[in-house]
Each structure stands twice: as structure tokens, then as C-alpha cells.
mmCIF file of C-alpha atoms and ligand atoms in Angstrom:
data_model
loop_
_atom_site.group_PDB
_atom_site.id
_atom_site.type_symbol
_atom_site.label_atom_id
_atom_site.label_comp_id
_atom_site.label_asym_id
_atom_site.label_seq_id
_atom_site.Cartn_x
_atom_site.Cartn_y
_atom_site.Cartn_z
ATOM 1 C CA MET A 1 89.953 80.883 -13.233
ATOM 2 C CA TYR A 2 92.917 79.149 -11.620
ATOM 3 C CA LEU A 3 92.256 75.536 -10.564
ATOM 4 C CA ASP A 4 94.735 73.517 -8.508
ATOM 5 C CA THR A 5 95.710 69.941 -9.441
ATOM 6 C CA SER A 6 92.984 68.351 -7.375
ATOM 7 C CA ASP A 7 90.316 70.724 -8.800
ATOM 8 C CA GLU A 8 91.530 69.779 -12.295
ATOM 9 C CA LYS A 9 91.190 66.080 -11.494
ATOM 10 C CA VAL A 10 87.636 66.608 -10.229
ATOM 11 C CA LEU A 11 86.830 68.531 -13.411
ATOM 12 C CA ALA A 12 88.276 65.716 -15.534
ATOM 13 C CA GLY A 13 85.877 63.280 -13.866
ATOM 14 C CA GLU A 14 88.493 61.302 -11.904
ATOM 15 C CA PHE A 15 86.299 61.361 -8.763
ATOM 16 C CA GLY A 16 83.035 60.504 -10.497
ATOM 17 C CA GLU A 17 80.324 62.125 -12.515
ATOM 18 C CA THR A 18 78.543 64.098 -9.762
ATOM 19 C CA PRO A 19 81.668 65.881 -8.449
ATOM 20 C CA GLN A 20 82.566 66.597 -12.078
ATOM 21 C CA LYS A 21 79.152 68.181 -12.731
ATOM 22 C CA MET A 22 79.375 70.165 -9.508
ATOM 23 C CA MET A 23 82.840 71.449 -10.422
ATOM 24 C CA GLU A 24 81.480 72.449 -13.828
ATOM 25 C CA ILE A 25 78.803 74.560 -12.084
ATOM 26 C CA LEU A 26 81.436 76.298 -9.933
ATOM 27 C CA VAL A 27 83.769 76.897 -12.870
ATOM 28 C CA ALA A 28 80.932 78.330 -14.990
ATOM 29 C CA LEU A 29 79.920 80.629 -12.136
ATOM 30 C CA GLY A 30 83.536 81.644 -11.509
ATOM 31 C CA GLU A 31 84.009 82.523 -15.169
ATOM 32 C CA VAL A 32 80.828 84.602 -15.335
ATOM 33 C CA TYR A 33 81.909 86.628 -12.290
ATOM 34 C CA GLU A 34 85.614 86.638 -13.248
ATOM 35 C CA ALA A 35 86.730 84.894 -10.072
ATOM 36 C CA GLU A 36 90.484 84.363 -9.936
ATOM 37 C CA LYS A 37 90.277 81.051 -8.004
ATOM 38 C CA LEU A 38 88.212 78.786 -5.784
ATOM 39 C CA ILE A 39 88.407 79.203 -2.005
ATOM 40 C CA PRO A 40 87.535 76.680 0.736
ATOM 41 C CA ILE A 41 84.255 77.152 2.602
ATOM 42 C CA THR A 42 83.427 76.084 6.161
ATOM 43 C CA SER A 43 79.704 75.380 5.693
ATOM 44 C CA ALA A 44 76.858 75.378 3.198
ATOM 45 C CA GLN A 45 73.115 75.955 3.435
ATOM 46 C CA VAL A 46 71.055 74.626 0.568
ATOM 47 C CA SER A 47 67.669 75.968 -0.536
ATOM 48 C CA GLY A 48 65.340 74.232 -2.977
ATOM 49 C CA ALA A 49 64.225 71.757 -0.346
ATOM 50 C CA SER A 50 60.440 71.977 -0.492
ATOM 51 C CA TYR A 51 58.709 69.777 -3.062
ATOM 52 C CA LYS A 52 56.344 72.738 -3.489
ATOM 53 C CA THR A 53 59.165 74.805 -5.003
ATOM 54 C CA ILE A 54 61.315 72.189 -6.818
ATOM 55 C CA GLY A 55 58.616 69.787 -8.107
ATOM 56 C CA LYS A 56 59.256 66.509 -9.900
ATOM 57 C CA TRP A 57 62.114 67.771 -12.098
ATOM 58 C CA GLY A 58 64.048 69.053 -9.110
ATOM 59 C CA LEU A 59 63.492 65.761 -7.315
ATOM 60 C CA ALA A 60 64.678 63.748 -10.351
ATOM 61 C CA TRP A 61 67.852 65.883 -10.558
ATOM 62 C CA LEU A 62 68.604 65.369 -6.861
ATOM 63 C CA GLN A 63 68.053 61.620 -7.156
ATOM 64 C CA SER A 64 70.538 61.465 -10.039
ATOM 65 C CA LEU A 65 73.382 62.766 -7.859
ATOM 66 C CA ASP A 66 75.928 60.429 -6.301
ATOM 67 C CA ALA A 67 78.374 62.127 -3.923
ATOM 68 C CA ARG A 68 78.812 63.305 -0.310
ATOM 69 C CA VAL A 69 79.136 66.856 0.907
ATOM 70 C CA ALA A 70 82.647 67.914 1.899
ATOM 71 C CA VAL A 71 81.628 70.463 4.576
ATOM 72 C CA PRO A 72 78.839 70.661 7.201
ATOM 73 C CA THR A 73 75.685 71.419 5.221
ATOM 74 C CA VAL A 74 72.118 72.092 6.324
ATOM 75 C CA LEU A 75 68.886 72.267 4.397
ATOM 76 C CA ASN A 76 66.452 75.136 4.058
ATOM 77 C CA PRO A 77 62.853 74.555 5.273
ATOM 78 C CA ILE A 78 61.027 71.749 3.463
ATOM 79 C CA GLY A 79 57.294 71.683 2.705
ATOM 80 C CA MET A 80 56.160 69.964 5.911
ATOM 81 C CA PRO A 81 57.258 69.056 9.432
ATOM 82 C CA GLN A 82 59.227 65.785 9.405
ATOM 83 C CA GLU A 83 57.067 64.589 12.304
ATOM 84 C CA GLY A 84 53.353 65.328 12.599
ATOM 85 C CA TRP A 85 52.842 66.332 8.960
ATOM 86 C CA ARG A 86 49.402 64.690 8.854
ATOM 87 C CA GLU A 87 48.163 66.738 11.848
ATOM 88 C CA PHE A 88 49.495 69.849 10.110
ATOM 89 C CA GLY A 89 47.152 69.055 7.204
ATOM 90 C CA ILE A 90 49.664 67.860 4.594
ATOM 91 C CA LYS A 91 48.278 65.511 1.949
ATOM 92 C CA GLU A 92 49.683 61.965 1.511
ATOM 93 C CA GLU A 93 50.919 62.466 -2.050
ATOM 94 C CA PHE A 94 52.837 65.636 -1.196
ATOM 95 C CA ALA A 95 54.298 63.960 1.904
ATOM 96 C CA ARG A 96 55.507 60.989 -0.185
ATOM 97 C CA ASN A 97 57.279 63.239 -2.678
ATOM 98 C CA GLN A 98 58.689 65.478 0.064
ATOM 99 C CA ALA A 99 60.079 62.402 1.828
ATOM 100 C CA LEU A 100 61.864 61.444 -1.407
ATOM 101 C CA VAL A 101 63.437 64.915 -1.599
ATOM 102 C CA VAL A 102 64.600 64.618 2.019
ATOM 103 C CA GLU A 103 66.015 61.137 1.362
ATOM 104 C CA ALA A 104 67.931 62.395 -1.687
ATOM 105 C CA TYR A 105 69.530 65.152 0.421
ATOM 106 C CA ARG A 106 70.229 62.707 3.275
ATOM 107 C CA LYS A 107 72.148 60.442 0.867
ATOM 108 C CA LEU A 108 74.332 63.408 -0.051
ATOM 109 C CA GLY A 109 75.267 63.742 3.640
ATOM 110 C CA ILE A 110 73.262 66.902 4.295
ATOM 111 C CA LYS A 111 71.988 67.465 7.841
ATOM 112 C CA LEU A 112 68.215 67.488 7.900
ATOM 113 C CA GLU A 113 67.875 70.507 10.187
ATOM 114 C CA CYS A 114 65.661 72.188 7.564
ATOM 115 C CA THR A 115 65.859 75.789 8.734
ATOM 116 C CA CYS A 116 66.583 79.283 7.469
ATOM 117 C CA THR A 117 68.211 80.043 10.855
ATOM 118 C CA PRO A 118 71.110 77.549 10.975
ATOM 119 C CA TYR A 119 73.056 80.129 13.001
ATOM 120 C CA TYR A 120 70.934 79.278 16.083
ATOM 121 C CA LEU A 121 72.172 75.674 15.903
ATOM 122 C CA ASN A 122 75.742 75.813 14.587
ATOM 123 C CA ILE A 123 78.423 78.379 15.359
ATOM 124 C CA THR A 124 79.593 80.519 12.441
ATOM 125 C CA GLU A 125 82.504 82.880 13.097
ATOM 126 C CA TYR A 126 83.474 86.304 11.790
ATOM 127 C CA GLY A 127 85.391 86.087 8.487
ATOM 128 C CA GLU A 128 84.418 82.505 7.600
ATOM 129 C CA HIS A 129 83.698 81.843 3.930
ATOM 130 C CA LEU A 130 80.345 80.106 3.355
ATOM 131 C CA ALA A 131 78.033 79.092 0.509
ATOM 132 C CA TRP A 132 74.534 79.771 1.835
ATOM 133 C CA SER A 133 71.510 80.195 -0.347
ATOM 134 C CA GLU A 134 68.453 81.251 1.639
ATOM 135 C CA SER A 135 68.346 85.024 1.279
ATOM 136 C CA SER A 136 67.573 85.910 4.923
ATOM 137 C CA ALA A 137 70.256 83.516 6.168
ATOM 138 C CA VAL A 138 72.718 85.088 3.728
ATOM 139 C CA ALA A 139 71.845 88.595 4.982
ATOM 140 C CA TYR A 140 72.261 87.478 8.620
ATOM 141 C CA ALA A 141 75.528 85.608 8.014
ATOM 142 C CA ASN A 142 77.138 88.526 6.180
ATOM 143 C CA SER A 143 75.750 91.374 8.241
ATOM 144 C CA VAL A 144 75.227 90.152 11.812
ATOM 145 C CA LEU A 145 77.928 87.463 11.994
ATOM 146 C CA GLY A 146 80.479 89.091 9.671
ATOM 147 C CA ALA A 147 80.895 85.835 7.719
ATOM 148 C CA ARG A 148 81.224 85.991 3.910
ATOM 149 C CA THR A 149 78.841 84.459 1.434
ATOM 150 C CA ASN A 150 77.318 85.374 -1.876
ATOM 151 C CA ARG A 151 73.605 84.887 -2.325
ATOM 152 C CA GLU A 152 73.854 81.402 -3.812
ATOM 153 C CA GLY A 153 71.205 79.559 -5.767
ATOM 154 C CA GLY A 154 70.233 76.074 -4.565
ATOM 155 C CA PRO A 155 72.383 74.257 -7.193
ATOM 156 C CA SER A 156 75.472 76.440 -6.673
ATOM 157 C CA ALA A 157 75.260 76.050 -2.864
ATOM 158 C CA LEU A 158 74.975 72.286 -3.339
ATOM 159 C CA ALA A 159 77.914 72.283 -5.771
ATOM 160 C CA ALA A 160 79.996 74.233 -3.242
ATOM 161 C CA ALA A 161 78.930 71.831 -0.465
ATOM 162 C CA ILE A 162 80.073 68.791 -2.465
ATOM 163 C CA ILE A 163 83.348 70.329 -3.649
ATOM 164 C CA GLY A 164 84.001 72.179 -0.366
ATOM 165 C CA LYS A 165 84.914 75.359 -2.262
ATOM 166 C CA THR A 166 83.293 78.349 -3.928
ATOM 167 C CA PRO A 167 84.493 80.898 -6.520
ATOM 168 C CA TYR A 168 86.251 83.872 -4.967
ATOM 169 C CA TYR A 169 84.197 86.873 -6.059
ATOM 170 C CA GLY A 170 81.509 89.267 -4.804
ATOM 171 C CA LEU A 171 81.042 89.365 -1.028
ATOM 172 C CA HIS A 172 83.959 86.995 -0.371
ATOM 173 C CA ILE A 173 86.247 89.934 -1.180
ATOM 174 C CA VAL A 174 86.537 92.499 1.633
ATOM 175 C CA ALA A 175 86.787 95.464 -0.766
ATOM 176 C CA ASN A 176 83.330 94.593 -2.157
ATOM 177 C CA ARG A 177 81.687 94.787 1.252
ATOM 178 C CA ARG A 178 81.778 98.559 1.704
ATOM 179 C CA PRO A 179 78.458 100.415 2.101
ATOM 180 C CA GLN A 180 76.955 101.984 -1.014
ATOM 181 C CA VAL A 181 73.979 103.907 0.395
ATOM 182 C CA VAL A 182 73.106 105.420 3.787
ATOM 183 C CA VAL A 183 69.692 104.715 5.300
ATOM 184 C CA GLU A 184 68.134 106.862 8.005
ATOM 185 C CA VAL A 185 64.996 105.714 9.809
ATOM 186 C CA GLU A 186 62.654 108.475 10.950
ATOM 187 C CA GLU A 187 61.986 108.218 14.655
ATOM 188 C CA GLY A 188 58.480 107.396 15.768
ATOM 189 C CA THR A 189 56.555 106.230 18.760
ATOM 190 C CA GLY A 190 54.707 103.004 19.481
ATOM 191 C CA PRO A 191 55.470 99.382 18.584
ATOM 192 C CA ARG A 192 54.947 99.809 14.834
ATOM 193 C CA ALA A 193 57.704 102.430 14.748
ATOM 194 C CA ASP A 194 59.999 99.706 16.059
ATOM 195 C CA HIS A 195 58.832 96.968 13.656
ATOM 196 C CA TRP A 196 62.080 96.017 11.936
ATOM 197 C CA GLY A 197 60.398 93.700 9.431
ATOM 198 C CA ALA A 198 58.197 96.573 8.229
ATOM 199 C CA ILE A 199 61.128 99.008 8.190
ATOM 200 C CA GLY A 200 63.144 96.478 6.162
ATOM 201 C CA HIS A 201 60.226 95.997 3.767
ATOM 202 C CA VAL A 202 60.274 99.726 2.961
ATOM 203 C CA ALA A 203 64.095 100.036 3.000
ATOM 204 C CA GLY A 204 64.600 97.054 0.639
ATOM 205 C CA LYS A 205 62.568 98.757 -2.078
ATOM 206 C CA LYS A 206 64.703 101.876 -1.798
ATOM 207 C CA VAL A 207 68.152 100.260 -1.726
ATOM 208 C CA GLY A 208 67.594 97.416 -4.232
ATOM 209 C CA ASN A 209 70.718 95.285 -4.471
ATOM 210 C CA ARG A 210 73.086 97.842 -2.953
ATOM 211 C CA ILE A 211 74.835 97.491 0.428
ATOM 212 C CA PRO A 212 73.137 99.862 2.875
ATOM 213 C CA ILE A 213 74.532 101.292 6.082
ATOM 214 C CA PHE A 214 71.944 102.372 8.658
ATOM 215 C CA GLU A 215 72.714 105.264 10.960
ATOM 216 C CA GLY A 216 71.181 106.139 14.310
ATOM 217 C CA ILE A 217 69.422 102.838 15.074
ATOM 218 C CA ARG A 218 70.122 100.158 17.698
ATOM 219 C CA PRO A 219 68.244 96.936 16.845
ATOM 220 C CA ASN A 220 69.073 93.713 18.704
ATOM 221 C CA ARG A 221 70.067 90.527 16.869
ATOM 222 C CA ASP A 222 66.536 89.225 16.322
ATOM 223 C CA GLN A 223 65.488 92.631 15.034
ATOM 224 C CA LEU A 224 68.484 92.669 12.670
ATOM 225 C CA LYS A 225 67.324 89.243 11.453
ATOM 226 C CA ALA A 226 63.871 90.649 10.639
ATOM 227 C CA LEU A 227 65.333 93.777 9.008
ATOM 228 C CA GLY A 228 67.723 91.811 6.762
ATOM 229 C CA ALA A 229 65.136 89.197 5.770
ATOM 230 C CA ALA A 230 62.702 91.889 4.625
ATOM 231 C CA MET A 231 65.351 93.832 2.684
ATOM 232 C CA ALA A 232 66.470 90.605 0.999
ATOM 233 C CA ALA A 233 62.866 90.064 -0.115
ATOM 234 C CA THR A 234 61.767 93.510 -1.313
ATOM 235 C CA GLY A 235 65.268 94.394 -2.532
ATOM 236 C CA ALA A 236 68.110 91.966 -3.095
ATOM 237 C CA VAL A 237 70.169 92.922 -0.065
ATOM 238 C CA ALA A 238 72.764 90.294 0.837
ATOM 239 C CA LEU A 239 74.768 92.465 3.255
ATOM 240 C CA PHE A 240 73.906 95.519 5.333
ATOM 241 C CA HIS A 241 75.734 97.431 8.015
ATOM 242 C CA VAL A 242 74.421 99.265 11.054
ATOM 243 C CA ASP A 243 76.738 102.018 12.267
ATOM 244 C CA LYS A 244 78.371 101.087 15.611
ATOM 245 C CA ILE A 245 76.343 97.831 15.800
ATOM 246 C CA THR A 246 77.179 95.221 13.146
ATOM 247 C CA PRO A 247 80.687 93.718 13.241
ATOM 248 C CA GLU A 248 82.203 95.215 10.106
ATOM 249 C CA ALA A 249 80.822 98.668 10.918
ATOM 250 C CA ARG A 250 82.760 98.390 14.184
ATOM 251 C CA VAL A 251 85.972 96.962 12.653
ATOM 252 C CA PHE A 252 86.278 99.325 9.657
ATOM 253 C CA SER A 253 85.748 103.077 9.527
ATOM 254 C CA PHE A 254 83.549 103.416 6.479
ATOM 255 C CA LYS A 255 83.529 106.769 4.662
ATOM 256 C CA THR A 256 79.905 107.654 3.971
ATOM 257 C CA ASP A 257 80.092 111.401 3.152
ATOM 258 C CA ASP A 258 79.793 110.890 -0.624
ATOM 259 C CA LEU A 259 77.061 108.241 -0.512
ATOM 260 C CA GLU A 260 73.430 108.745 -1.471
ATOM 261 C CA ARG A 261 71.168 109.009 1.601
ATOM 262 C CA VAL A 262 67.625 107.619 1.760
ATOM 263 C CA THR A 263 65.079 107.897 4.543
ATOM 264 C CA VAL A 264 62.494 105.402 5.739
ATOM 265 C CA SER A 265 59.619 107.527 7.017
ATOM 266 C CA GLN A 266 57.130 106.542 9.696
ATOM 267 C CA ASP A 267 54.285 107.196 7.222
ATOM 268 C CA GLU A 268 55.747 104.640 4.813
ATOM 269 C CA VAL A 269 56.061 102.053 7.575
ATOM 270 C CA GLU A 270 52.587 102.739 8.968
ATOM 271 C CA ALA A 271 51.059 102.423 5.457
ATOM 272 C CA LEU A 272 51.972 98.709 5.396
ATOM 273 C CA PHE A 273 49.635 97.974 8.295
ATOM 274 C CA ALA A 274 45.998 97.249 7.383
ATOM 275 C CA GLU A 275 43.176 96.033 9.627
ATOM 276 C CA THR A 276 41.695 93.417 7.276
ATOM 277 C CA GLU A 277 40.063 90.178 8.465
ATOM 278 C CA VAL A 278 42.304 87.105 8.156
ATOM 279 C CA GLU A 279 41.715 83.334 8.225
ATOM 280 C CA ALA A 280 45.012 82.328 9.841
ATOM 281 C CA VAL A 281 48.027 83.820 11.590
ATOM 282 C CA ALA A 282 51.645 82.755 11.052
ATOM 283 C CA VAL A 283 54.821 84.009 12.689
ATOM 284 C CA GLY A 284 58.413 82.815 12.515
ATOM 285 C CA CYS A 285 59.722 84.151 9.196
ATOM 286 C CA PRO A 286 62.675 83.777 9.549
ATOM 287 C CA HIS A 287 62.317 80.896 12.029
ATOM 288 C CA CYS A 288 61.897 82.004 15.657
ATOM 289 C CA SER A 289 64.782 82.295 18.097
ATOM 290 C CA SER A 290 64.525 81.041 21.694
ATOM 291 C CA ALA A 291 63.820 84.616 22.826
ATOM 292 C CA GLU A 292 61.000 84.976 20.302
ATOM 293 C CA LEU A 293 59.426 81.683 21.459
ATOM 294 C CA GLU A 294 59.641 82.956 25.029
ATOM 295 C CA GLU A 295 57.979 86.245 24.047
ATOM 296 C CA LEU A 296 55.157 84.392 22.262
ATOM 297 C CA ALA A 297 54.637 82.071 25.238
ATOM 298 C CA GLY A 298 54.260 85.165 27.436
ATOM 299 C CA LEU A 299 51.872 86.910 25.030
ATOM 300 C CA LEU A 300 49.692 83.771 24.777
ATOM 301 C CA LYS A 301 49.520 83.121 28.531
ATOM 302 C CA GLY A 302 45.911 82.580 29.608
ATOM 303 C CA LYS A 303 44.583 83.019 26.047
ATOM 304 C CA THR A 304 42.902 80.595 23.625
ATOM 305 C CA THR A 305 43.213 80.765 19.873
ATOM 306 C CA THR A 306 40.108 81.326 17.782
ATOM 307 C CA LYS A 307 41.779 80.736 14.412
ATOM 308 C CA PRO A 308 44.752 78.665 13.198
ATOM 309 C CA PHE A 309 47.954 80.160 14.625
ATOM 310 C CA TYR A 310 51.248 78.675 13.429
ATOM 311 C CA ILE A 311 54.635 79.525 14.873
ATOM 312 C CA PHE A 312 57.584 78.322 12.801
ATOM 313 C CA ALA A 313 60.986 77.446 14.251
ATOM 314 C CA ALA A 314 63.935 75.113 13.705
ATOM 315 C CA ALA A 315 63.393 71.710 15.334
ATOM 316 C CA GLY A 316 66.630 72.197 17.304
ATOM 317 C CA VAL A 317 65.386 75.525 18.718
ATOM 318 C CA ALA A 318 61.964 74.067 19.619
ATOM 319 C CA LYS A 319 63.689 71.132 21.342
ATOM 320 C CA LYS A 320 65.830 73.510 23.415
ATOM 321 C CA ASN A 321 62.668 75.297 24.646
ATOM 322 C CA PRO A 322 60.161 72.619 25.697
ATOM 323 C CA ASP A 323 58.538 74.868 28.340
ATOM 324 C CA HIS A 324 57.906 77.737 25.926
ATOM 325 C CA VAL A 325 56.593 75.313 23.278
ATOM 326 C CA ALA A 326 54.237 73.714 25.832
ATOM 327 C CA ALA A 327 53.038 77.138 27.016
ATOM 328 C CA ILE A 328 52.391 78.243 23.412
ATOM 329 C CA GLU A 329 50.532 75.031 22.545
ATOM 330 C CA ARG A 330 48.317 75.257 25.677
ATOM 331 C CA SER A 331 46.652 78.199 23.925
ATOM 332 C CA GLY A 332 45.853 76.113 20.839
ATOM 333 C CA ALA A 333 48.647 77.699 18.759
ATOM 334 C CA ARG A 334 51.041 75.214 17.129
ATOM 335 C CA VAL A 335 54.833 75.319 16.956
ATOM 336 C CA ILE A 336 55.697 73.861 13.572
ATOM 337 C CA THR A 337 59.247 72.815 12.707
ATOM 338 C CA ASP A 338 61.190 72.094 9.484
ATOM 339 C CA THR A 339 58.871 74.139 7.254
ATOM 340 C CA CYS A 340 57.429 77.627 6.974
ATOM 341 C CA MET A 341 54.442 79.736 5.969
ATOM 342 C CA VAL A 342 55.853 80.301 2.469
ATOM 343 C CA VAL A 343 57.204 76.901 1.383
ATOM 344 C CA SER A 344 54.474 74.666 2.843
ATOM 345 C CA PRO A 345 51.412 73.843 0.712
ATOM 346 C CA ARG A 346 49.348 73.896 3.941
ATOM 347 C CA MET A 347 49.297 77.680 3.900
ATOM 348 C CA ASP A 348 47.982 77.753 0.298
ATOM 349 C CA GLU A 349 44.620 76.658 1.718
ATOM 350 C CA PHE A 350 44.009 80.034 3.372
ATOM 351 C CA ASP A 351 42.819 83.093 1.444
ATOM 352 C CA SER A 352 44.253 85.591 3.920
ATOM 353 C CA ILE A 353 47.135 85.268 6.395
ATOM 354 C CA MET A 354 48.408 87.661 9.050
ATOM 355 C CA VAL A 355 52.186 87.662 9.555
ATOM 356 C CA ASP A 356 54.666 89.556 11.680
ATOM 357 C CA SER A 357 57.350 89.504 9.000
ATOM 358 C CA GLY A 358 58.307 92.010 6.308
ATOM 359 C CA LYS A 359 59.641 89.135 4.218
ATOM 360 C CA ALA A 360 56.455 87.055 4.505
ATOM 361 C CA LEU A 361 54.401 90.145 3.665
ATOM 362 C CA ALA A 362 56.274 90.236 0.339
ATOM 363 C CA TYR A 363 56.183 86.484 -0.402
ATOM 364 C CA VAL A 364 52.853 85.153 0.897
ATOM 365 C CA PRO A 365 50.722 86.653 -1.919
ATOM 366 C CA GLY A 366 52.813 85.108 -4.712
ATOM 367 C CA MET A 367 53.824 81.860 -3.033
ATOM 368 C CA CYS A 368 50.582 81.017 -1.188
ATOM 369 C CA GLY A 369 48.036 82.885 -3.321
ATOM 370 C CA ALA A 370 46.759 84.572 -0.153
ATOM 371 C CA LEU A 371 46.258 88.142 0.948
ATOM 372 C CA ALA A 372 48.920 89.078 3.506
ATOM 373 C CA ARG A 373 48.473 91.450 6.425
ATOM 374 C CA ILE A 374 51.365 92.522 8.650
ATOM 375 C CA GLY A 375 51.212 93.190 12.377
ATOM 376 C CA THR A 376 53.452 93.312 15.406
ATOM 377 C CA ARG A 377 53.825 90.015 17.266
ATOM 378 C CA LYS A 378 51.408 91.333 19.902
ATOM 379 C CA GLU A 379 48.855 92.256 17.228
ATOM 380 C CA CYS A 380 49.246 88.762 15.690
ATOM 381 C CA VAL A 381 48.450 87.198 19.060
ATOM 382 C CA GLU A 382 45.468 89.519 19.550
ATOM 383 C CA VAL A 383 44.034 88.606 16.134
ATOM 384 C CA ALA A 384 44.687 84.858 16.605
ATOM 385 C CA THR A 385 42.952 84.866 19.995
ATOM 386 C CA GLY A 386 40.335 87.574 19.448
HETATM 387 FE FE1 F3S B 401 62.582 81.272 6.421
HETATM 388 FE FE2 F3S B 401 60.467 80.577 5.041
HETATM 389 FE FE3 F3S B 401 60.725 83.050 5.848
HETATM 390 S S1 F3S B 401 62.538 79.978 4.624
HETATM 391 S S2 F3S B 401 62.902 83.390 5.916
HETATM 392 S S3 F3S B 401 60.516 81.263 7.182
HETATM 393 S S4 F3S B 401 60.005 82.402 3.868
#
């Protein structure tokens, strides 16, 4: 892989040990994927932020680093809200370790926005090269924004953030972004037929790590977010197109005649929905948008929760919507920021959790050791207040 003079100096250790190690990560990655060079990135998003997922070895590695990020960089959700963690039921020892993780990232110059939806807070433009690592954020950035990022691991996103560059391979190259399989969604009636998290859950299993193009559907941006997050979880989708909707499907005329076609049937979607009893309800995977907070505030109007009901969002989005947050919390539901239903140890205390997300449906059993039930947002509110 070609390195310019300044890259070579970093690799030789002239700017310190941490940049040298980070450059070594990028060079190793570049060589594995046969990248011809490094390219500059405009932002990074780093996962591996919850003490629940990285543990003491991850913390020790972060504390050993001594550098500053070269581009605007945000953190994925951590294991607890930065404020009000005690009320959320987080134990002291976990909170102490999580605070050390946050401090280690702060020293590296990373913004402590702690969200999988950084695109609600910072503008990312079509065609920008990024190094993002949370899989739903990667799917959204590539597919809905038309930016370009591979599905980075936490360490490679951090290395790219510190160096300000990433190897030029995979989804950074326009020719690699063409659709590889066509997906048709059988039409149905009722709100479950329009549940994009459930549709994505089924579609992800069928398309695996290929780039799908959907035909004949018209989801809005929040629905595309849910669709991509679920496909990234049950498959390994990092980019999808929706004919006539997503930016690259409008810019390029993709030839799809020779591609395999798969169908998501209404029976397959409906089969995901079960009517089991649950102990808690959690929505906001990926973190809620302003519109989703508004919808939840409306659904909860005049109702009182009868079981724990957590709504996850970026702190910046919650701050922008104080009226919706207040309306939600009047019902007894809680808007929780900086963390989520999968990466917080709080959720491990429940044996069964209802979610509105196709991604959470896939991850809650393994990550929280709980039974997961999926519903529409309206069904989640009904169960939480029933
Ligand atoms: Fe975000 Fe956590 Fe879901 S990181 S996408 S809310 S699993």
C-alpha cells in the first residue's frame, strides 16, 4: 500500500508510539484488503464504548493510548446515562469503570455524544469518506446519506480517527457499491405490514453480506434507519439501496436484470410477532429521532405505565425536544440517553423485554440474556401501559 512521506514518518514512530500503533493497524488492514493507499476521512464513530462489552482489558488498552483524534469523532452508546445513572439502576462498580472508559476516550479528544445516530447531531454529506463502526450507523451513512464507510471495528475506527485517514478499499470505491441482489416486499395491510424493523430482520437473513436493492417500497428516513439496522444485525448489510428513494439509486441507473431476486413475505414478517408476557419495554434501537419522540409522546398522552418503559435517544436529540421528553415522562416512561437496551447492564436484569426494533430482536437474547418480543411502537406503548 502506498504511504506518503508523512504516513511513513508516523509509521516510523516520529510522532509517538500511539500514532505509530494506529498506523500499523491501518497498514495491516490495508494490506489484507489490498488497498492501494490511505484516503482522508471527514469523521469517525467509535464503538466499543460500553464497559459491558470491552471489560477490563479494553479499558487498559484505551488507557495506554496517548494521542488526539485528527477528525471530529463521536462515541457509540456507553453502558449507562452520563447523568442519572443511579436512578437508571446502574451499580456503583460498573459506573466507576464506565467513567474510566469515558475519561480515556475524552483524553483522546473524542466527543462524548455516545450515540448510534450521530447523523441527527452532525451533518454528513453525500460522498464523504468516513470511518464509522456501529453497524446501523454504517448502514444509514452509506445508504441514506450516500456517504462512504466500511463497517469498521472499534480499534480500526479509532486508528482512522487518530490518523485522519482510512485504507481505500471496499465501500469507499464507487464500483463496489453496486447492488448484488434485488429484494421485493410482499404488500400487506395493517401496521405490522409496514414494520420496517421486522421486514429488515427477515431481509437480512436472506441477503447476508450482499448489497440489496429494494424495489416498490417508499419508506421514510426513520423507517430506512430501522430497515438498515435490522439487516445489519441479521445479515451483515453495510449498504442497501431503495429504487427511486436512496441517493445512489437516484444518481446511478443500476442494472438489476441479471441479479438474484428474493421476496420478503407477509407471513415471514408476521411470524416474528408473538404475544408473550414481558417484564419491560424498550424502544429506540437505533436511538430515536425527534419525530419518533414526538410520536411516542402522542401515543403515551393520558396513559400511565404499568411496567418499566425505556426510550433511548441521543442526549442532543432529547435536549432539542424538552416538551416531548416531558410528555413521555409524565406517563412514567423514561427517556434514557447515552446508552441503549443492548449495551447497558441494566437491561440484563429483565428476563423478557419487548422492543420495536428488528435489530434489538436479534441482539437482546444474546447480549442481555432475555427473551425478546417485537411489536409496533403502538403495541409497545399498549403493553407498557396495559
Ligand atoms: Fe444503537 Fe444500541 Fe441499537 S447501539 S442500534 S440502540 S443496539
